[in-house]
Amino acid sequence: MTAIDPRMRLQALAIEYATRAEAIERDLSRTHAQSFSEQATERQNDMVLQGLLVDARASVKEVQQAIERLDAGTYGECEKCGEPISAARLEALPSTPFCINCAD
């Protein structure tokens, strides 16, 4: 099994999350129906979309910070204890700044 280049993986994630955020922003900017009952449903949907947008923006920021750690040569080191983050954890959560022990 070949290792995936962390920079390429992080850049792909950054694009994915940014694209997701843009799509949500487009959905939120649409006009609402004239019917009050339809507007109520649309407003509820907007609340869900706003939550998803917050998550997507936070994910973009986390990935950007991981790329900064990569540039600084500290990617894969736990920000809390300084120990290496396991390869399996980085594979599952490429932007994580913490080892499994410190994440708990």
PDB file of C-alpha atoms in Angstrom:
ATOM      1  CA  MET A   1       0.000   0.000   0.000  1.00  0.00           C
ATOM      2  CA  THR A   2       1.437   3.386  -0.977  1.00  0.00           C
ATOM      3  CA  ALA A   3       1.244   6.368   1.315  1.00  0.00           C
ATOM      4  CA  ILE A   4      -0.831   9.302   0.144  1.00  0.00           C
ATOM      5  CA  ASP A   5       0.983  12.633   0.000  1.00  0.00           C
ATOM      6  CA  PRO A   6      -0.466  14.649   2.894  1.00  0.00           C
ATOM      7  CA  ARG A   7      -0.256  17.942   0.977  1.00  0.00           C
ATOM      8  CA  MET A   8      -2.277  16.566  -1.924  1.00  0.00           C
ATOM      9  CA  ARG A   9      -4.820  15.057   0.457  1.00  0.00           C
ATOM     10  CA  LEU A  10      -5.177  18.292   2.416  1.00  0.00           C
ATOM     11  CA  GLN A  11      -5.475  20.389  -0.738  1.00  0.00           C
ATOM     12  CA  ALA A  12      -8.169  18.048  -2.060  1.00  0.00           C
ATOM     13  CA  LEU A  13     -10.048  18.351   1.241  1.00  0.00           C
ATOM     14  CA  ALA A  14      -9.731  22.144   1.153  1.00  0.00           C
ATOM     15  CA  ILE A  15     -11.267  22.204  -2.325  1.00  0.00           C
ATOM     16  CA  GLU A  16     -14.025  19.798  -1.281  1.00  0.00           C
ATOM     17  CA  TYR A  17     -14.981  21.830   1.806  1.00  0.00           C
ATOM     18  CA  ALA A  18     -14.775  25.170  -0.023  1.00  0.00           C
ATOM     19  CA  THR A  19     -16.969  23.821  -2.826  1.00  0.00           C
ATOM     20  CA  ARG A  20     -19.456  22.560  -0.240  1.00  0.00           C
ATOM     21  CA  ALA A  21     -19.525  25.970   1.482  1.00  0.00           C
ATOM     22  CA  GLU A  22     -20.076  27.753  -1.841  1.00  0.00           C
ATOM     23  CA  ALA A  23     -22.969  25.449  -2.735  1.00  0.00           C
ATOM     24  CA  ILE A  24     -24.597  26.041   0.639  1.00  0.00           C
ATOM     25  CA  GLU A  25     -24.155  29.806   0.273  1.00  0.00           C
ATOM     26  CA  ARG A  26     -25.868  29.619  -3.137  1.00  0.00           C
ATOM     27  CA  ASP A  27     -28.753  27.666  -1.614  1.00  0.00           C
ATOM     28  CA  LEU A  28     -29.102  30.215   1.182  1.00  0.00           C
ATOM     29  CA  SER A  29     -29.162  33.133  -1.249  1.00  0.00           C
ATOM     30  CA  ARG A  30     -32.131  31.820  -3.231  1.00  0.00           C
ATOM     31  CA  THR A  31     -35.474  33.551  -3.008  1.00  0.00           C
ATOM     32  CA  HIS A  32     -38.245  32.090  -0.909  1.00  0.00           C
ATOM     33  CA  ALA A  33     -41.726  31.053  -1.946  1.00  0.00           C
ATOM     34  CA  GLN A  34     -44.633  33.450  -1.564  1.00  0.00           C
ATOM     35  CA  SER A  35     -46.758  30.977   0.353  1.00  0.00           C
ATOM     36  CA  PHE A  36     -46.425  31.356   4.119  1.00  0.00           C
ATOM     37  CA  SER A  37     -46.456  27.585   4.748  1.00  0.00           C
ATOM     38  CA  GLU A  38     -43.766  27.014   2.128  1.00  0.00           C
ATOM     39  CA  GLN A  39     -41.716  29.872   3.580  1.00  0.00           C
ATOM     40  CA  ALA A  40     -41.868  28.257   7.024  1.00  0.00           C
ATOM     41  CA  THR A  41     -40.456  25.024   5.648  1.00  0.00           C
ATOM     42  CA  GLU A  42     -37.813  26.896   3.666  1.00  0.00           C
ATOM     43  CA  ARG A  43     -36.771  28.854   6.772  1.00  0.00           C
ATOM     44  CA  GLN A  44     -36.337  25.612   8.683  1.00  0.00           C
ATOM     45  CA  ASN A  45     -34.222  24.275   5.831  1.00  0.00           C
ATOM     46  CA  ASP A  46     -32.189  27.490   5.912  1.00  0.00           C
ATOM     47  CA  MET A  47     -31.428  26.927   9.595  1.00  0.00           C
ATOM     48  CA  VAL A  48     -30.051  23.483   8.768  1.00  0.00           C
ATOM     49  CA  LEU A  49     -28.060  24.903   5.862  1.00  0.00           C
ATOM     50  CA  GLN A  50     -26.605  27.612   8.101  1.00  0.00           C
ATOM     51  CA  GLY A  51     -25.386  24.938  10.501  1.00  0.00           C
ATOM     52  CA  LEU A  52     -23.859  22.992   7.620  1.00  0.00           C
ATOM     53  CA  LEU A  53     -22.199  26.182   6.372  1.00  0.00           C
ATOM     54  CA  VAL A  54     -20.613  26.802   9.773  1.00  0.00           C
ATOM     55  CA  ASP A  55     -19.280  23.229   9.736  1.00  0.00           C
ATOM     56  CA  ALA A  56     -17.931  23.547   6.176  1.00  0.00           C
ATOM     57  CA  ARG A  57     -16.163  26.825   6.970  1.00  0.00           C
ATOM     58  CA  ALA A  58     -14.673  25.329  10.142  1.00  0.00           C
ATOM     59  CA  SER A  59     -13.431  22.358   8.110  1.00  0.00           C
ATOM     60  CA  VAL A  60     -11.786  24.694   5.577  1.00  0.00           C
ATOM     61  CA  LYS A  61     -10.036  26.499   8.428  1.00  0.00           C
ATOM     62  CA  GLU A  62      -8.866  23.229  10.019  1.00  0.00           C
ATOM     63  CA  VAL A  63      -7.406  22.064   6.713  1.00  0.00           C
ATOM     64  CA  GLN A  64      -5.690  25.419   6.154  1.00  0.00           C
ATOM     65  CA  GLN A  65      -4.129  25.139   9.608  1.00  0.00           C
ATOM     66  CA  ALA A  66      -2.956  21.605   8.802  1.00  0.00           C
ATOM     67  CA  ILE A  67      -1.317  22.877   5.609  1.00  0.00           C
ATOM     68  CA  GLU A  68       0.403  25.582   7.675  1.00  0.00           C
ATOM     69  CA  ARG A  69       1.704  22.870  10.046  1.00  0.00           C
ATOM     70  CA  LEU A  70       2.916  20.924   7.016  1.00  0.00           C
ATOM     71  CA  ASP A  71       4.753  24.023   5.742  1.00  0.00           C
ATOM     72  CA  ALA A  72       6.254  24.586   9.204  1.00  0.00           C
ATOM     73  CA  GLY A  73       7.395  20.982   9.447  1.00  0.00           C
ATOM     74  CA  THR A  74       5.183  20.197  12.425  1.00  0.00           C
ATOM     75  CA  TYR A  75       2.442  18.253  10.640  1.00  0.00           C
ATOM     76  CA  GLY A  76       1.896  14.941  12.377  1.00  0.00           C
ATOM     77  CA  GLU A  77       3.068  16.218  15.759  1.00  0.00           C
ATOM     78  CA  CYS A  78       0.474  16.634  18.480  1.00  0.00           C
ATOM     79  CA  GLU A  79       0.009  20.316  19.306  1.00  0.00           C
ATOM     80  CA  LYS A  80      -0.683  19.456  22.926  1.00  0.00           C
ATOM     81  CA  CYS A  81       1.966  16.913  23.928  1.00  0.00           C
ATOM     82  CA  GLY A  82       4.384  17.057  20.980  1.00  0.00           C
ATOM     83  CA  GLU A  83       4.241  13.302  20.383  1.00  0.00           C
ATOM     84  CA  PRO A  84       3.742  11.902  16.875  1.00  0.00           C
ATOM     85  CA  ILE A  85       0.164  11.435  15.691  1.00  0.00           C
ATOM     86  CA  SER A  86      -0.321   7.881  14.445  1.00  0.00           C
ATOM     87  CA  ALA A  87      -0.444   7.333  10.701  1.00  0.00           C
ATOM     88  CA  ALA A  88      -3.832   5.639  11.054  1.00  0.00           C
ATOM     89  CA  ARG A  89      -5.247   8.695  12.824  1.00  0.00           C
ATOM     90  CA  LEU A  90      -3.847  11.039  10.160  1.00  0.00           C
ATOM     91  CA  GLU A  91      -5.301   8.789   7.486  1.00  0.00           C
ATOM     92  CA  ALA A  92      -8.740   9.005   9.109  1.00  0.00           C
ATOM     93  CA  LEU A  93      -8.505  12.690  10.134  1.00  0.00           C
ATOM     94  CA  PRO A  94      -5.833  14.373   7.998  1.00  0.00           C
ATOM     95  CA  SER A  95      -6.299  17.804   9.565  1.00  0.00           C
ATOM     96  CA  THR A  96      -6.229  16.700  13.200  1.00  0.00           C
ATOM     97  CA  PRO A  97      -3.806  18.638  15.392  1.00  0.00           C
ATOM     98  CA  PHE A  98      -3.954  16.131  18.273  1.00  0.00           C
ATOM     99  CA  CYS A  99      -2.912  12.563  18.953  1.00  0.00           C
ATOM    100  CA  ILE A 100      -5.623  10.182  20.120  1.00  0.00           C
ATOM    101  CA  ASN A 101      -4.679  10.587  23.793  1.00  0.00           C
ATOM    102  CA  CYS A 102      -4.853  14.391  23.729  1.00  0.00           C
ATOM    103  CA  ALA A 103      -8.030  14.424  21.629  1.00  0.00           C
ATOM    104  CA  ASP A 104      -9.868  12.651  24.438  1.00  0.00           C
TER     105      ASP A 104
END
